[in-house]
Tab-separated table of C-alpha atoms in Angstrom:
chain	number	residue	atom	x	y	z
A	1	UNK	CA	71.293	-16.585	5.799
A	2	UNK	CA	69.224	-18.016	8.277
A	3	UNK	CA	65.350	-18.089	8.184
A	4	UNK	CA	64.960	-15.009	10.668
A	5	UNK	CA	67.037	-12.693	9.088
A	6	UNK	CA	64.475	-13.014	5.447
A	7	UNK	CA	61.205	-12.803	6.986
A	8	UNK	CA	57.879	-13.409	4.035
A	9	UNK	CA	55.781	-11.042	4.357
A	10	UNK	CA	52.261	-11.979	3.526
A	11	UNK	CA	52.859	-9.962	0.297
A	12	UNK	CA	54.887	-12.706	-0.316
A	13	UNK	CA	57.825	-10.369	-0.862
A	14	UNK	CA	60.867	-10.713	0.771
A	15	UNK	CA	61.999	-7.214	3.222
A	16	UNK	CA	65.398	-5.321	2.097
A	17	UNK	CA	68.106	-5.173	5.049
A	18	UNK	CA	67.611	-1.186	4.632
A	19	UNK	CA	63.647	-2.043	5.079
A	20	UNK	CA	64.006	-3.963	8.479
A	21	UNK	CA	66.469	-1.604	10.296
A	22	UNK	CA	64.210	0.919	9.481
A	23	UNK	CA	60.895	-1.372	10.814
A	24	UNK	CA	63.421	-2.463	14.089
A	25	UNK	CA	63.579	1.736	14.610
A	26	UNK	CA	59.830	2.396	14.579
A	27	UNK	CA	59.555	-0.616	16.472
A	28	UNK	CA	61.639	1.018	19.361
A	29	UNK	CA	60.028	4.421	18.635
A	30	UNK	CA	56.891	3.082	19.716
A	31	UNK	CA	58.541	2.528	23.143
A	32	UNK	CA	59.626	5.410	23.931
A	33	UNK	CA	57.227	7.825	22.330
A	34	UNK	CA	54.392	6.084	23.416
A	35	UNK	CA	55.234	7.007	27.439
A	36	UNK	CA	56.305	10.245	26.043
A	37	UNK	CA	52.799	10.722	24.702
A	38	UNK	CA	50.759	9.941	27.980
A	39	UNK	CA	53.350	11.447	29.801
A	40	UNK	CA	52.634	14.940	27.805
A	41	UNK	CA	48.915	14.493	27.464
A	42	UNK	CA	48.409	14.141	31.326
A	43	UNK	CA	50.820	16.970	31.939
A	44	UNK	CA	48.171	18.911	32.835
A	45	UNK	CA	46.257	16.526	35.613
A	46	UNK	CA	49.255	15.927	37.338
A	47	UNK	CA	50.106	19.662	37.608
A	48	UNK	CA	46.135	20.154	38.589
A	49	UNK	CA	46.241	17.988	41.175
A	50	UNK	CA	49.597	18.445	42.561
A	51	UNK	CA	48.566	22.008	43.118
A	52	UNK	CA	45.514	20.752	45.235
A	53	UNK	CA	46.999	19.041	47.754
A	54	UNK	CA	49.563	18.931	50.492
A	55	UNK	CA	51.791	15.978	49.626
A	56	UNK	CA	55.733	16.604	50.691
A	57	UNK	CA	55.899	18.300	54.735
A	58	UNK	CA	58.969	20.316	55.848
A	59	UNK	CA	59.791	20.325	59.071
A	60	UNK	CA	59.687	23.662	61.287
A	61	UNK	CA	60.347	22.886	65.171
A	62	UNK	CA	59.238	24.771	67.538
A	63	UNK	CA	60.219	28.481	68.602
A	64	UNK	CA	61.535	28.450	64.531
A	65	UNK	CA	60.240	30.788	62.179
A	66	UNK	CA	59.795	29.227	58.756
A	67	UNK	CA	59.685	31.351	54.742
A	68	UNK	CA	55.970	30.162	53.274
A	69	UNK	CA	53.966	31.363	50.897
A	70	UNK	CA	56.558	34.853	51.241
A	71	UNK	CA	55.892	35.723	54.842
A	72	UNK	CA	56.986	33.944	57.984
A	73	UNK	CA	55.744	31.426	60.282
A	74	UNK	CA	55.855	30.701	63.417
A	75	UNK	CA	53.270	28.279	65.734
A	76	UNK	CA	52.856	30.289	69.519
A	77	UNK	CA	50.575	27.684	70.093
A	78	UNK	CA	48.560	24.251	70.253
A	79	UNK	CA	45.383	24.137	73.114
A	80	UNK	CA	43.150	22.176	74.074
A	81	UNK	CA	39.758	24.240	75.009
A	82	UNK	CA	37.834	21.685	77.918
A	83	UNK	CA	34.867	22.394	79.825
A	84	UNK	CA	32.225	22.700	76.657
A	85	UNK	CA	28.374	21.963	78.010
A	86	UNK	CA	27.512	20.840	74.080
A	87	UNK	CA	30.607	19.569	73.216
A	88	UNK	CA	30.613	14.998	73.908
A	89	UNK	CA	33.420	13.845	75.739
A	90	UNK	CA	35.123	12.252	73.306
A	91	UNK	CA	35.544	15.069	71.748
A	92	UNK	CA	38.117	18.035	72.218
A	93	UNK	CA	38.404	21.864	70.868
A	94	UNK	CA	41.492	22.324	69.741
A	95	UNK	CA	43.268	25.256	69.217
A	96	UNK	CA	45.710	26.257	67.264
A	97	UNK	CA	47.333	30.072	67.083
A	98	UNK	CA	50.084	30.843	64.292
A	99	UNK	CA	52.477	34.261	64.504
A	100	UNK	CA	52.637	35.659	60.341
A	101	UNK	CA	54.916	37.885	59.950
A	102	UNK	CA	54.237	39.333	56.129
A	103	UNK	CA	56.898	39.697	53.562
A	104	UNK	CA	55.377	39.684	50.396
A	105	UNK	CA	52.375	41.124	50.152
A	106	UNK	CA	50.135	40.295	47.261
A	107	UNK	CA	48.083	37.781	49.627
A	108	UNK	CA	45.730	37.441	47.468
A	109	UNK	CA	48.032	35.517	45.232
A	110	UNK	CA	50.259	33.984	47.623
A	111	UNK	CA	47.534	32.683	50.334
A	112	UNK	CA	45.013	31.059	47.701
A	113	UNK	CA	43.249	28.300	49.659
A	114	UNK	CA	44.810	28.215	52.357
A	115	UNK	CA	44.588	25.390	54.656
A	116	UNK	CA	45.257	24.845	58.570
A	117	UNK	CA	45.141	21.490	58.713
A	118	UNK	CA	45.799	18.672	62.088
A	119	UNK	CA	47.412	15.652	61.365
A	120	UNK	CA	48.355	13.039	64.165
A	121	UNK	CA	50.704	9.662	63.943
A	122	UNK	CA	48.154	8.170	62.079
A	123	UNK	CA	48.478	10.658	59.101
A	124	UNK	CA	44.154	11.377	59.362
A	125	UNK	CA	43.698	14.887	58.931
A	126	UNK	CA	41.878	18.112	60.323
A	127	UNK	CA	40.313	21.185	58.738
A	128	UNK	CA	38.990	23.720	60.852
A	129	UNK	CA	35.631	23.112	61.904
A	130	UNK	CA	32.411	25.275	61.547
A	131	UNK	CA	30.568	22.882	64.089
A	132	UNK	CA	31.958	24.897	67.982
A	133	UNK	CA	33.280	28.838	67.805
A	134	UNK	CA	34.463	30.847	70.501
A	135	UNK	CA	34.174	34.173	72.181
A	136	UNK	CA	37.611	36.296	70.587
A	137	UNK	CA	38.955	39.037	72.957
A	138	UNK	CA	42.125	39.583	70.907
A	139	UNK	CA	42.633	40.604	66.805
A	140	UNK	CA	42.979	36.196	66.274
A	141	UNK	CA	41.679	35.756	62.315
A	142	UNK	CA	41.476	32.802	60.556
A	143	UNK	CA	43.833	32.256	57.943
A	144	UNK	CA	41.568	32.930	54.725
A	145	UNK	CA	40.198	36.412	56.372
A	146	UNK	CA	43.927	37.043	56.611
A	147	UNK	CA	43.937	36.967	53.266
A	148	UNK	CA	41.352	40.168	52.611
A	149	UNK	CA	42.856	42.146	55.927
A	150	UNK	CA	44.810	44.554	53.807
A	151	UNK	CA	47.823	43.933	55.383
A	152	UNK	CA	51.041	45.584	54.432
A	153	UNK	CA	54.414	44.827	54.830
A	154	UNK	CA	56.285	43.672	58.402
A	155	UNK	CA	53.135	43.483	60.035
A	156	UNK	CA	52.631	40.305	62.090
A	157	UNK	CA	48.693	38.360	61.985
A	158	UNK	CA	47.814	36.330	64.350
A	159	UNK	CA	45.966	33.502	63.092
A	160	UNK	CA	43.575	31.116	64.989
A	161	UNK	CA	42.025	29.018	63.384
A	162	UNK	CA	39.401	25.624	65.729
A	163	UNK	CA	39.179	22.057	65.339
A	164	UNK	CA	36.997	18.882	66.691
A	165	UNK	CA	39.631	15.974	67.216
A	166	UNK	CA	38.763	12.628	68.737
A	167	UNK	CA	40.403	12.524	72.305
A	168	UNK	CA	43.176	9.485	71.549
A	169	UNK	CA	43.868	11.803	68.697
A	170	UNK	CA	45.438	14.968	71.256
A	171	UNK	CA	48.973	12.639	72.401
A	172	UNK	CA	49.875	13.245	68.531
A	173	UNK	CA	48.139	15.979	66.248
A	174	UNK	CA	50.330	18.714	64.354
A	175	UNK	CA	49.691	22.149	63.148
A	176	UNK	CA	50.113	21.415	59.686
A	177	UNK	CA	49.284	24.690	56.823
A	178	UNK	CA	49.440	24.560	52.888
A	179	UNK	CA	48.592	27.340	50.302
A	180	UNK	CA	48.279	27.029	46.978
A	181	UNK	CA	51.837	28.763	45.585
A	182	UNK	CA	53.514	26.198	46.999
A	183	UNK	CA	52.147	23.300	46.598
A	184	UNK	CA	52.479	20.626	47.035
A	185	UNK	CA	54.556	21.522	49.898
A	186	UNK	CA	53.315	22.082	53.172
A	187	UNK	CA	55.139	23.426	56.268
A	188	UNK	CA	54.787	20.846	59.832
A	189	UNK	CA	55.302	22.685	62.584
A	190	UNK	CA	56.495	20.435	65.780
A	191	UNK	CA	54.017	20.126	68.953
A	192	UNK	CA	54.890	22.658	71.331
A	193	UNK	CA	58.069	21.892	73.219
A	194	UNK	CA	57.714	23.026	76.890
B	1	UNK	CA	39.649	-11.272	-8.746
B	2	UNK	CA	40.296	-13.598	-5.541
B	3	UNK	CA	42.664	-10.961	-4.020
B	4	UNK	CA	40.201	-8.252	-4.599
B	5	UNK	CA	37.048	-10.075	-3.296
B	6	UNK	CA	38.876	-10.778	0.390
B	7	UNK	CA	40.358	-6.730	0.377
B	8	UNK	CA	36.441	-5.735	-0.219
B	9	UNK	CA	35.248	-8.852	2.695
B	10	UNK	CA	38.428	-6.690	4.943
B	11	UNK	CA	36.673	-3.743	4.602
B	12	UNK	CA	32.708	-4.537	5.011
B	13	UNK	CA	34.078	-6.826	8.465
B	14	UNK	CA	36.037	-3.330	9.477
B	15	UNK	CA	32.799	-1.209	8.338
B	16	UNK	CA	30.828	-3.306	10.019
B	17	UNK	CA	33.132	-3.211	13.990
B	18	UNK	CA	33.097	0.424	13.129
B	19	UNK	CA	30.023	0.800	13.328
B	20	UNK	CA	29.993	-2.162	16.099
B	21	UNK	CA	31.891	-0.107	18.701
B	22	UNK	CA	30.026	3.753	18.032
B	23	UNK	CA	26.887	2.671	18.711
B	24	UNK	CA	28.026	0.637	21.687
B	25	UNK	CA	30.043	2.869	22.691
B	26	UNK	CA	29.002	4.089	27.352
B	27	UNK	CA	28.960	8.275	26.885
B	28	UNK	CA	31.118	9.483	28.716
B	29	UNK	CA	28.876	10.750	32.179
B	30	UNK	CA	28.874	7.158	32.430
B	31	UNK	CA	32.048	6.475	31.845
B	32	UNK	CA	32.679	9.146	34.642
B	33	UNK	CA	29.779	8.163	36.777
B	34	UNK	CA	29.998	7.536	40.743
B	35	UNK	CA	31.201	4.490	41.659
B	36	UNK	CA	28.750	2.368	43.681
B	37	UNK	CA	29.542	1.268	47.054
B	38	UNK	CA	26.282	-1.454	47.223
B	39	UNK	CA	24.022	-2.066	50.973
B	40	UNK	CA	20.900	-2.121	52.921
B	41	UNK	CA	19.676	-0.769	56.247
B	42	UNK	CA	22.626	-0.585	59.624
B	43	UNK	CA	25.232	-1.875	57.272
B	44	UNK	CA	27.667	0.029	57.548
B	45	UNK	CA	28.835	1.177	53.824
B	46	UNK	CA	33.210	2.385	53.718
B	47	UNK	CA	33.070	4.716	50.918
B	48	UNK	CA	35.921	7.386	49.560
B	49	UNK	CA	35.634	9.374	52.241
B	50	UNK	CA	33.349	9.071	54.672
B	51	UNK	CA	31.143	5.662	56.579
B	52	UNK	CA	27.673	5.345	56.549
B	53	UNK	CA	25.209	3.776	58.363
B	54	UNK	CA	20.775	3.671	57.820
B	55	UNK	CA	19.530	3.385	61.463
B	56	UNK	CA	15.836	4.080	59.842
B	57	UNK	CA	13.221	4.951	58.125
B	58	UNK	CA	9.787	6.777	59.004
B	59	UNK	CA	7.525	8.148	56.669
B	60	UNK	CA	4.662	10.869	57.420
B	61	UNK	CA	1.793	12.481	55.927
B	62	UNK	CA	2.225	16.475	57.356
B	63	UNK	CA	5.960	17.770	58.985
B	64	UNK	CA	6.679	19.706	61.770
B	65	UNK	CA	9.564	22.542	62.851
B	66	UNK	CA	10.874	25.806	63.518
B	67	UNK	CA	11.737	27.774	61.046
B	68	UNK	CA	12.857	31.698	62.117
B	69	UNK	CA	10.827	31.306	65.811
B	70	UNK	CA	7.875	30.275	63.556
B	71	UNK	CA	5.618	26.822	64.317
B	72	UNK	CA	5.233	25.649	60.053
B	73	UNK	CA	3.674	22.587	58.670
B	74	UNK	CA	4.220	21.314	55.861
B	75	UNK	CA	2.192	19.295	54.238
B	76	UNK	CA	2.759	17.311	50.965
B	77	UNK	CA	-0.068	16.232	48.230
B	78	UNK	CA	2.854	12.163	48.042
B	79	UNK	CA	4.312	11.761	51.882
B	80	UNK	CA	7.571	12.467	54.044
B	81	UNK	CA	10.671	10.116	53.959
B	82	UNK	CA	12.496	11.149	56.974
B	83	UNK	CA	16.124	8.774	56.370
B	84	UNK	CA	18.306	9.044	59.759
B	85	UNK	CA	22.008	7.522	59.257
B	86	UNK	CA	25.127	7.786	60.983
B	87	UNK	CA	28.513	9.047	59.233
B	88	UNK	CA	32.156	8.605	59.503
B	89	UNK	CA	34.792	10.561	57.728
B	90	UNK	CA	37.728	8.225	56.923
B	91	UNK	CA	40.571	10.200	57.164
B	92	UNK	CA	40.131	13.473	56.840
B	93	UNK	CA	37.896	15.828	57.334
B	94	UNK	CA	35.131	16.487	54.069
B	95	UNK	CA	31.585	16.579	53.715
B	96	UNK	CA	28.670	14.872	52.977
B	97	UNK	CA	26.453	16.889	50.534
B	98	UNK	CA	24.166	14.503	48.467
B	99	UNK	CA	21.769	12.213	48.139
B	100	UNK	CA	18.927	10.963	46.051
B	101	UNK	CA	16.309	8.111	47.209
B	102	UNK	CA	16.055	6.411	43.818
B	103	UNK	CA	12.452	4.568	43.488
B	104	UNK	CA	11.687	1.717	42.124
B	105	UNK	CA	10.316	2.850	38.679
B	106	UNK	CA	13.052	4.909	38.536
B	107	UNK	CA	12.086	8.160	39.806
B	108	UNK	CA	14.474	10.159	41.438
B	109	UNK	CA	13.570	12.983	44.376
B	110	UNK	CA	16.499	15.022	45.335
B	111	UNK	CA	16.313	15.733	49.207
B	112	UNK	CA	13.668	18.418	49.947
B	113	UNK	CA	14.919	22.358	49.541
B	114	UNK	CA	11.690	22.944	51.660
B	115	UNK	CA	13.448	21.864	54.769
B	116	UNK	CA	16.935	22.540	54.376
B	117	UNK	CA	17.267	24.629	57.086
B	118	UNK	CA	16.229	21.464	59.583
B	119	UNK	CA	19.253	20.185	61.720
B	120	UNK	CA	20.687	17.469	60.035
B	121	UNK	CA	19.745	18.532	56.883
B	122	UNK	CA	22.872	18.068	54.490
B	123	UNK	CA	25.630	19.282	53.303
B	124	UNK	CA	27.765	18.303	56.861
B	125	UNK	CA	30.756	18.241	57.608
B	126	UNK	CA	32.552	15.174	59.037
B	127	UNK	CA	36.218	15.326	60.884
B	128	UNK	CA	37.585	11.968	61.832
B	129	UNK	CA	37.300	10.261	64.821
B	130	UNK	CA	33.935	12.337	65.535
B	131	UNK	CA	30.705	10.915	65.102
B	132	UNK	CA	28.373	12.391	62.468
B	133	UNK	CA	25.129	11.839	61.522
B	134	UNK	CA	22.074	13.242	58.881
B	135	UNK	CA	19.021	13.325	58.972
B	136	UNK	CA	17.240	13.186	55.211
B	137	UNK	CA	14.287	14.272	54.802
B	138	UNK	CA	12.689	13.539	50.758
B	139	UNK	CA	8.691	13.477	49.192
B	140	UNK	CA	8.067	11.319	47.290
B	141	UNK	CA	5.108	9.110	45.736
B	142	UNK	CA	3.678	7.168	47.891
B	143	UNK	CA	4.621	4.343	44.652
B	144	UNK	CA	7.956	4.800	44.829
B	145	UNK	CA	9.209	3.531	48.272
B	146	UNK	CA	8.800	-0.124	48.619
B	147	UNK	CA	12.159	-1.367	46.947
B	148	UNK	CA	14.050	2.309	46.668
B	149	UNK	CA	17.384	2.850	47.045
B	150	UNK	CA	19.048	6.209	49.277
B	151	UNK	CA	22.234	8.088	47.037
B	152	UNK	CA	24.237	9.326	49.194
B	153	UNK	CA	27.157	11.102	47.977
B	154	UNK	CA	30.521	13.634	49.658
B	155	UNK	CA	29.746	16.221	46.393
B	156	UNK	CA	26.411	16.937	44.444
B	157	UNK	CA	28.331	16.128	41.153
B	158	UNK	CA	31.409	13.539	41.554
B	159	UNK	CA	32.891	11.631	38.363
B	160	UNK	CA	34.620	8.973	39.757
B	161	UNK	CA	34.002	8.990	42.842
B	162	UNK	CA	32.524	6.373	45.297
B	163	UNK	CA	28.779	6.563	46.040
B	164	UNK	CA	27.045	5.085	48.832
B	165	UNK	CA	23.771	2.816	47.653
B	166	UNK	CA	21.102	1.794	50.121
B	167	UNK	CA	19.116	-0.813	49.592
B	168	UNK	CA	16.096	0.484	51.880
B	169	UNK	CA	14.295	-2.921	51.702
B	170	UNK	CA	10.556	-3.170	50.868
B	171	UNK	CA	7.698	-1.636	52.695
B	172	UNK	CA	4.155	-2.728	53.077
B	173	UNK	CA	1.484	-0.243	51.964
B	174	UNK	CA	-1.667	0.461	54.409
B	175	UNK	CA	-5.634	0.417	52.981
B	176	UNK	CA	-5.065	4.043	52.305
B	177	UNK	CA	-2.284	3.607	50.018
B	178	UNK	CA	0.274	5.648	51.748
B	179	UNK	CA	3.271	3.087	53.551
B	180	UNK	CA	2.559	1.088	56.570
B	181	UNK	CA	3.482	2.725	59.481
B	182	UNK	CA	3.315	5.954	58.540
B	183	UNK	CA	2.195	8.829	61.198
B	184	UNK	CA	0.606	11.901	60.526
B	185	UNK	CA	2.873	14.745	61.282
B	186	UNK	CA	6.295	14.197	61.842
B	187	UNK	CA	8.908	16.973	64.220
B	188	UNK	CA	12.036	17.865	62.655
B	189	UNK	CA	12.961	19.141	65.916
B	190	UNK	CA	16.859	19.954	66.489
B	191	UNK	CA	18.234	16.138	68.402
B	192	UNK	CA	16.947	13.619	66.576
């Protein structure tokens, strides 16, 4: 029998093979249990993090609708609003129009913390701005006001958001939308093809 | 006998170690405190969510501003410190919400609520690639001007988020005790 098979502990007694077997099992169990404990403890935090982030994009082709948060979303327009004297020339106000056909009507749950964004090719993200506003001639509303509009199933809502974007980003920006009930997934729309 | 003495010694050492760890344990608020990014005036500091560069610091005895169409003159028992800074969002739209003037004696002054309606006051919304700016107004003791530090952060309370800490340098004192270059009236106009 080798020396390693019969180690001497600090009390000077030899270990029996059964003790040694359990010692090894315990050691191996730690390898599994410590990561498992970490996973269990951080589960809620990770869930909370994912619930607040738009991580996984689903591409939506131009002209097509996508089911998201219980309704059908379609991008209808993406355009720059030029000619405002109060905005510096290197900055462009951009308007995003979407048409949403309401499916499931409990928007206050499904569309909670609705976020419409612009994402450019470098991954920069813009949120709607409050710095400029345009007079609305139609019945367009913002995503958050649509939540409280009392829309019924089958209604087609016009949603419009305004952004401030630097000129160099306007060539690659794509509209995107995220809602709490679908996060971390979000819709990323293809730019209008004309 | 020796075994017993050794055991007692080990116990004492363990107790001492535990006591030491307990007394030196940092407070939870310190462990999750904001992470500072240091710099001085004119430097561009890069925090996690925004860049900031302080342009200049001005001092005034009184502030003049238009509030709801009325001219207001705001006096102070101390001195008004007006800090203008350039801001830029990093890679996503963000907010800058809190600023604190920390005097050399550790006195902290939040940006004054008395001028929270003036142009450029916090909170300021920032978009990537769109140049932003802010004008922070503090009402401070004249003794807390020289060697002060300006802290600027994205949120009012941002645990483990980065925070800009800008050393504002030394400022000479005039004969009347106010900082050098103090003007009589600073006008908080729409542009700055």
